[in-house]
XYZ file of C-alpha atoms in Angstrom:
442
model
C 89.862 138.411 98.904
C 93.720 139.215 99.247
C 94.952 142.458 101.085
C 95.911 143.484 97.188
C 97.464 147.207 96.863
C 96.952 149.429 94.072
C 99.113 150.669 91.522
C 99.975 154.487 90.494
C 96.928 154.445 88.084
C 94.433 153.321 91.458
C 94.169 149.817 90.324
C 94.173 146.331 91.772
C 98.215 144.802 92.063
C 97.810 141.616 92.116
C 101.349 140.496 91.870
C 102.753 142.996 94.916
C 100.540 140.772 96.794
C 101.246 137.481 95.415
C 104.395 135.101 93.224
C 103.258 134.563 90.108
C 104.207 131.028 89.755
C 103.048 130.262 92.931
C 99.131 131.517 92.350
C 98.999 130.234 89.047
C 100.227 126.729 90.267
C 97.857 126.878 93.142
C 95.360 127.321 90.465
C 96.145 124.646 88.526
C 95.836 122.159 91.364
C 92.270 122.946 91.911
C 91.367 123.307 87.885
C 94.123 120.106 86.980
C 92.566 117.784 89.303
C 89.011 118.786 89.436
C 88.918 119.271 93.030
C 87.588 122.662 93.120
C 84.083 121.151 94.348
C 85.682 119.258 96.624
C 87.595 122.351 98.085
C 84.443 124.074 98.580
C 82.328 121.452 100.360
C 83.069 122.337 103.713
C 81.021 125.426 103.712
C 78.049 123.711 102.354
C 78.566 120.955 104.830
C 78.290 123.899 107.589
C 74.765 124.865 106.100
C 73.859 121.532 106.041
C 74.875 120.039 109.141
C 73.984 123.585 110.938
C 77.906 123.458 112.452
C 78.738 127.024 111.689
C 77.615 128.205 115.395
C 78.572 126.935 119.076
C 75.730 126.138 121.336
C 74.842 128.438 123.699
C 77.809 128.452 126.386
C 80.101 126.172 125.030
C 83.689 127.311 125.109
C 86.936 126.113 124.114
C 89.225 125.239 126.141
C 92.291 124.418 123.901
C 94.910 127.828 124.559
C 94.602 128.849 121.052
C 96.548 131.808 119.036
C 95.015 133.816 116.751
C 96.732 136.119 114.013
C 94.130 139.141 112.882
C 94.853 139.630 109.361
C 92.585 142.700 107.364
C 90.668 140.443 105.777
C 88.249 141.999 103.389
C 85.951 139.097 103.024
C 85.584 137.997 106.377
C 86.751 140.293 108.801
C 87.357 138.996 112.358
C 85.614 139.444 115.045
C 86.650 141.576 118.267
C 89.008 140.121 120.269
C 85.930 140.488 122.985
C 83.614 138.599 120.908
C 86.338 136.149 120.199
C 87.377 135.259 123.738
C 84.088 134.548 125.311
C 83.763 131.271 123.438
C 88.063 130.790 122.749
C 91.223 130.141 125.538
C 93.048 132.796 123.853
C 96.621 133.810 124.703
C 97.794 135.267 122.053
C 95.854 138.007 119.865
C 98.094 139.754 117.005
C 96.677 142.188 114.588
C 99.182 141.707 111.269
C 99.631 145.050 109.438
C 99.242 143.211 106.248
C 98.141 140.068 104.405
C 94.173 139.499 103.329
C 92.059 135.896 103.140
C 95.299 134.320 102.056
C 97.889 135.055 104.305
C 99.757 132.019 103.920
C 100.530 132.879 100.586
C 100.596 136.862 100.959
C 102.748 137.162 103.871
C 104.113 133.978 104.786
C 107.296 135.594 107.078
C 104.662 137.717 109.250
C 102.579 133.997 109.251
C 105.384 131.979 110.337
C 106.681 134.196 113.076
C 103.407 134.234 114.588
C 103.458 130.611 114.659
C 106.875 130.551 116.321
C 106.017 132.947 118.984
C 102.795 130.992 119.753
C 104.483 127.313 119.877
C 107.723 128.567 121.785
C 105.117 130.493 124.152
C 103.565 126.623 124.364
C 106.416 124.216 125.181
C 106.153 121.768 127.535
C 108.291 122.557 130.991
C 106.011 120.444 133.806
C 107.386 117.114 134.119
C 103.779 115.465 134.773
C 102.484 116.521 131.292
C 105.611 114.544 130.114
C 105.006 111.503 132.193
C 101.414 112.091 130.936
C 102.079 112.075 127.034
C 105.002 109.293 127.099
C 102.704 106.736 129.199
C 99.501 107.442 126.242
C 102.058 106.947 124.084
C 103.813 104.037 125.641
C 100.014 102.334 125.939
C 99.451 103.015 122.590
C 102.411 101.414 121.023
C 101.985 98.335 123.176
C 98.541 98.076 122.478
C 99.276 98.493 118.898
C 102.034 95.372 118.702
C 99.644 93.454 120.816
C 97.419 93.503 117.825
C 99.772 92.733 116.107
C 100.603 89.855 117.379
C 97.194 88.580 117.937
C 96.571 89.196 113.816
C 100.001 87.501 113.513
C 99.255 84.336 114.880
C 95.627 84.784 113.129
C 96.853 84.398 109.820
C 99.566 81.944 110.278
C 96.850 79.556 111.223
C 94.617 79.884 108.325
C 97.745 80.588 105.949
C 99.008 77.080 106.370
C 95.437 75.577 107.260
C 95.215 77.013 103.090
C 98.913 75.725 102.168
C 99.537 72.616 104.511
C 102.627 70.482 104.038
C 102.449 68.647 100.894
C 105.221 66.172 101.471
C 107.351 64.434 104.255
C 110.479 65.302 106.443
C 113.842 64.634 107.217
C 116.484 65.447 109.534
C 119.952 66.361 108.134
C 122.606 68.211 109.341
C 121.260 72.024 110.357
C 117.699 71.161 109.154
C 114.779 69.116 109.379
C 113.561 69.488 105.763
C 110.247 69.541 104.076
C 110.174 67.994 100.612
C 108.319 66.398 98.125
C 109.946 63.211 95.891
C 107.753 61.884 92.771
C 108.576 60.337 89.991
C 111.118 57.480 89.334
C 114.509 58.188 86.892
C 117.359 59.780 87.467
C 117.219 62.584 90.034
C 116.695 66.229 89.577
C 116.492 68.432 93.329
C 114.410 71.542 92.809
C 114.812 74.309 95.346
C 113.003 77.613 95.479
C 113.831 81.385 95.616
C 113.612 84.029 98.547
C 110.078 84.144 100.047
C 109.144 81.053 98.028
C 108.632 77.567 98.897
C 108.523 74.004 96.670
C 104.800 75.294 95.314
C 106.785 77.334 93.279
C 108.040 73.532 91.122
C 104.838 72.164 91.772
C 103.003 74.839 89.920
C 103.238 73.249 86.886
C 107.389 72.223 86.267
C 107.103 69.072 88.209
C 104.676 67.418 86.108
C 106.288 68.169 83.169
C 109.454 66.163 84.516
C 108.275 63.468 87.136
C 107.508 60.939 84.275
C 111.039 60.239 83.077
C 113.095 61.198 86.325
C 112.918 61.328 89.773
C 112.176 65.231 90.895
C 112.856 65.896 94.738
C 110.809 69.795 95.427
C 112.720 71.277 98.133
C 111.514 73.912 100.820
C 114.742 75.367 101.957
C 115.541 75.788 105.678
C 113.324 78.304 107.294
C 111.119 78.520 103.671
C 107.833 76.524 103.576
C 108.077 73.898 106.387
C 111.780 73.327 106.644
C 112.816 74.242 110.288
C 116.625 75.033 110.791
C 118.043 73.340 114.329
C 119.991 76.076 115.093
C 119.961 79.667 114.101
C 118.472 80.723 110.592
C 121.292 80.020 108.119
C 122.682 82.027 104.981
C 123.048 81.773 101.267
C 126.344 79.398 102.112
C 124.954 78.095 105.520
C 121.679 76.227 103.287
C 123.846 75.175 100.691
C 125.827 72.850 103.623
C 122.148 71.693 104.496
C 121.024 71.043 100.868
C 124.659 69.216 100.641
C 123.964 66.915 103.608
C 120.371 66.574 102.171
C 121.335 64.893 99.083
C 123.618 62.647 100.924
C 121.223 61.833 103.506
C 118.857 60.884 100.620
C 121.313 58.248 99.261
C 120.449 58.980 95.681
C 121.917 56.070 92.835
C 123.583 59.127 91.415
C 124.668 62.968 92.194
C 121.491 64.598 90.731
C 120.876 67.842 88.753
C 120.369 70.173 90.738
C 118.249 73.539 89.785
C 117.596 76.633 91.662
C 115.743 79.559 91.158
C 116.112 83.034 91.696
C 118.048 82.999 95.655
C 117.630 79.109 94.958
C 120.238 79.741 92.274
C 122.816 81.170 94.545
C 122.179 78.809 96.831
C 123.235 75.927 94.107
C 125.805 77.317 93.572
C 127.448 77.281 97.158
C 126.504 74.065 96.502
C 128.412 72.639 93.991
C 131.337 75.251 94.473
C 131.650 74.516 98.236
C 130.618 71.020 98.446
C 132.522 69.609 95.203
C 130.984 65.679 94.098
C 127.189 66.985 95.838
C 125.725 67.575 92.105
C 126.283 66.581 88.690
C 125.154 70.282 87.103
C 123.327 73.181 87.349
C 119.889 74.306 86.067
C 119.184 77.864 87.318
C 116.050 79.714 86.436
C 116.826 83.484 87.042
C 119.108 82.899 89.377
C 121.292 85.504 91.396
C 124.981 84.774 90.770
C 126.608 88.200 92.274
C 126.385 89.861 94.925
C 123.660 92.263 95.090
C 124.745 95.017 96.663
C 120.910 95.800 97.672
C 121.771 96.501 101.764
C 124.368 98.327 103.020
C 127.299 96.279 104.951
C 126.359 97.803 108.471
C 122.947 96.885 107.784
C 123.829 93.641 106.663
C 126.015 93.259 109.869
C 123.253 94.234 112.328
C 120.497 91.762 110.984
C 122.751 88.633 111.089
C 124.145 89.907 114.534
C 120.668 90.122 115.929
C 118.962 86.977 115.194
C 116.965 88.017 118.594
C 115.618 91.394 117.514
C 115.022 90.026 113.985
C 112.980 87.536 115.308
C 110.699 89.945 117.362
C 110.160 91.921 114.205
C 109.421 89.020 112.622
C 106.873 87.600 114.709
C 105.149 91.182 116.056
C 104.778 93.476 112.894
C 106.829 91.295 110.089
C 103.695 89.177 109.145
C 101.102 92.711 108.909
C 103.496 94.506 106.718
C 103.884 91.392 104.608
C 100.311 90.698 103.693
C 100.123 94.519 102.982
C 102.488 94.360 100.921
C 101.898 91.135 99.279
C 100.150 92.513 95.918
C 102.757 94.705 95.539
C 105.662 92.520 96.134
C 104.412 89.856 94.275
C 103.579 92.203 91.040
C 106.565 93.476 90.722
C 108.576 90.141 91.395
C 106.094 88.276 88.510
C 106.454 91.674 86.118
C 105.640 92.205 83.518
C 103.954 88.494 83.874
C 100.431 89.130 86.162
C 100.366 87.118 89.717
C 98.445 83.881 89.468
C 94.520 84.214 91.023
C 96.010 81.089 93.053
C 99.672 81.794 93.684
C 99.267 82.693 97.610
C 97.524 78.628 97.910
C 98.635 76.730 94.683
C 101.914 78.143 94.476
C 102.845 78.747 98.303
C 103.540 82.369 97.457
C 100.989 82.894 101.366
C 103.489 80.805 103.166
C 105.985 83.492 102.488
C 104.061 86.159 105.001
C 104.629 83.488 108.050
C 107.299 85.356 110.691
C 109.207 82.071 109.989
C 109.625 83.103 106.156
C 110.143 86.920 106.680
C 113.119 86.039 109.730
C 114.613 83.903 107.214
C 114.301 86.474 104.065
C 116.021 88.995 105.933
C 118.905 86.468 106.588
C 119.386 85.821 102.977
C 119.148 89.074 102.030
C 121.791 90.178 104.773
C 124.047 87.353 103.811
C 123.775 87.853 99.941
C 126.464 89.578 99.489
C 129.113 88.308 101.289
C 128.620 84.588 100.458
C 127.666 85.510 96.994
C 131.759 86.743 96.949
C 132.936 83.867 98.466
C 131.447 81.515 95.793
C 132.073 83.983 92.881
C 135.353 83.497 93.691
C 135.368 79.665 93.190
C 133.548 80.377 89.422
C 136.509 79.189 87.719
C 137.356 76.019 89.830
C 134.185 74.382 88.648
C 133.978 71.703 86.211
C 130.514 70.318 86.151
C 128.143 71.651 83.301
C 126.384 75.057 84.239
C 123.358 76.540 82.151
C 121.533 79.752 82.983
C 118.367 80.892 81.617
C 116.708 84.422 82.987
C 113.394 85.982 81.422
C 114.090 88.779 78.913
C 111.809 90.828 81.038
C 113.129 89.982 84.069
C 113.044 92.893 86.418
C 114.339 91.331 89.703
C 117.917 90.700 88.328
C 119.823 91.728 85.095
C 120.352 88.791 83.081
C 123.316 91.214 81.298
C 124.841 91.321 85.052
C 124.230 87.970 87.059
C 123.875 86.313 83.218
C 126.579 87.451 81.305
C 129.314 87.695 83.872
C 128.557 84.414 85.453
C 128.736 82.180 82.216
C 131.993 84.133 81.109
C 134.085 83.364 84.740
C 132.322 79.893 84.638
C 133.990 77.037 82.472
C 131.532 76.024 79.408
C 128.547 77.368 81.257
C 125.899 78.210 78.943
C 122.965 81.236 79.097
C 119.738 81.315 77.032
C 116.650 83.771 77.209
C 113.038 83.207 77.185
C 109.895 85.295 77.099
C 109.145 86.428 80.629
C 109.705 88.238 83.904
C 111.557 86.716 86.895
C 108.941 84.161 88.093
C 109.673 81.628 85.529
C 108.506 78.120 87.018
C 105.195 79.431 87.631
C 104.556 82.046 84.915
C 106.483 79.651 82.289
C 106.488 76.340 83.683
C 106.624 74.793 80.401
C 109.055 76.911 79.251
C 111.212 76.335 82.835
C 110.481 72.663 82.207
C 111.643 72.096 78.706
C 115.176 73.784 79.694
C 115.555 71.541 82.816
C 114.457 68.599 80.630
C 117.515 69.510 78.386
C 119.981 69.994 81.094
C 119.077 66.310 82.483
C 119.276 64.909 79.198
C 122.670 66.450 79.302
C 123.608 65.621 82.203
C 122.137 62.386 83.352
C 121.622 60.376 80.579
């Protein structure tokens, strides 16, 4: 089938005509994968479906450019023949190259190609208008879908995960949370994309009947509306702060955070000193991540509008997309609960609400995560860290290690486990909190 020439003894060449490497791995793609049927099916579709001949007078209209290559298997037509059903305007006869051309003479391919799109450019300003209005129309009608889906699923994501608890206004926030139990008080808050499902899973139980356990949805998590802008890592500890005061609790409580949650803690007790009694933290990130570049990071919390469009046109479809994916590799190597996205909140996370404020956090990780590293040492309350040894959201031998040797007496233990401890191990998650109140509360 190739344009293959012979050697001195009058004999087939194949590799004058063709790479080596390249034939053989072209080979193996068909032979590797099985696809060689597969390859093949369009000419038996042609038989079947009777497609391999125009009807009488039909003609295409299309300008189209055709490069002759001495093929010896199926030789092409006449230029006559072929222009009474094709728009040619351009016809060139190669001197070279058989059935595969692409991969016998690529360079007299390509240049073909060249000639025939630079012979094709666009240079009438209505064709222009033409193309960037479809495309316009298509692009609106696409986010207007979008939006329409959007607002779709919000409504049956929270008629599925409706408010469990009451409110509160505070100081940046009206917050949703949950308070059971009577005792001294432990505040629970959540990590990024999460909401207080993520306690409630199974860790709340566990504690409610010997202390008080407050399950927090942090501002713009869940059903905890900021007043004013979305705020930070450092901007929701202030809230949780004025949260616990506003509460009036008989004592500062213990206060555990998970994963975000745990940074968030600990803006809390390192930036609002006499708040909390200790720290519990579940997998919690304690240094900056370094995960989005600084400009990056600058131009999401400088453009609360255009994150906010995102959000609420296209934030909430790439979400649920992504959901089985994001989810599975948060949980790894633990599996996703059947009932994580209702049970544990985990579908609240794909509201525009949830995804504006995850792309806050994110963008203000780092630089708040610096500001209360750098208060480590200062703190005097008791501190105890406990990460999964499988955890493959944070390093336990980074954010763990580091943390408890800058931070006074602050303790870190391991468990069986990914990242998603209070709802892949809530008894584990439990019993640790239960010794950190016993700690520090009793």
């Amino acid at each position: 089938m190739g344009d293959v020439p012979r050697d001195a003894h009058g004999h087939p060449d194949l590799w004058q005509a063709f790479d080596e490497d390249l034939l053989l791995t072209n080979i193996m793609l068909y032979l590797v994968e099985g696809s060689f049927v597969t390859s093949t099916w369009m000419y038996r579709g042609r038989v079947l479906e009777d497609s391999g001949i125009f009807p009488a007078g039909m003609r295409i209209t299309v300008p189209t450019g055709i490069a002759v290559f001495p093929d010896p298997v199926f030789p092409p037509p006449p230029r006559s023949q072929a222009q009474k059903t094709y728009d040619i305007v351009q016809w060139t006869e190669m001197p070279a190259g058989g059935h595969f051309a692409a991969l016998e003479q690529p360079e007299l391919l390509l240049a073909d190609m060249r000639r025939f799109f630079a012979s094709r450019s666009v240079s009438d300003d209505a064709p222009k208008r033409s193309i960037a209005l479809r495309s316009a129309g298509i692009i609106a009608a696409t986010l207007a879908a979008a939006a329409v889906y959007t607002r779709a699923t919000t409504k049956r994501i929270e008629q599925d995960v409706p408010a469990d608890g009451r409110f509160i206004d505070v100081a940046g926030a009206r917050i949703h949370y949950v308070d059971r139990g009577a005792g001294p008080p432990i505040v629970l808050i959540h990590g990024l994309g999460a909401q207080l499902r993520n306690f409630s899973y199974g860790v709340a139980d566990a504690l409610a009947d010997g202390y008080r356990v407050i399950l927090v949805d942090r501002p713009g998590s869940g059903y905890s509306v900021p007043t004013g802008e979305q705020p930070g890592v450092l901007g929701q500890s202030a809230i949780i702060a004025s949260l616990i005061d506003t509460l009036a609790l008989d004592r500062p409580p213990l206060l555990v955070g998970h994963s975000l949650g745990g940074a968030v803690a600990l803006g809390v007790a390192t930036h609002h000193p006499g708040s909390v009694a200790g720290l519990a933290l579940l997998a919690p990130m304690t240094q900056p991540p370094g995960s989005i570049p600084a400009s990056v990071a600058n131009a999401i919390e400088g453009s609360p509008r255009s994150r906010s469009i995102f959000a609420n046109l296209i934030g909430t479809p790439i979400s649920r997309a992504a959901y089985g994916l994001r989810w599975g590799k948060i949980f790894a190597p633990d599996p996703v609960p059947a009932d994580f996205a209702t049970r544990g909140g985990g579908g609240l996370g794909d509201r525009p609400v949830a995804v504006n404020a995850a792309l806050l956090e994110l963008a203000s990780a780092d630089v708040d995560l610096a500001a209360i590293v750098s208060r480590y040492p200062k703190l005097t309350i008791p501190v105890a860290l406990l990460y999964g040894r499988d955890d493959q959201v944070i390093a336990p031998s980074i954010d763990g290690e580091q943390t408890v040797a800058t931070i006074p007496r602050a303790t870190l233990e391991m468990t069986d486990g990914g990242h998603m401890l209070p709802v892949a191990h809530p008894q584990a998650s439990a019993a640790f909190v239960r010794r950190c109140a016993e700690h520090v509360l009793r």
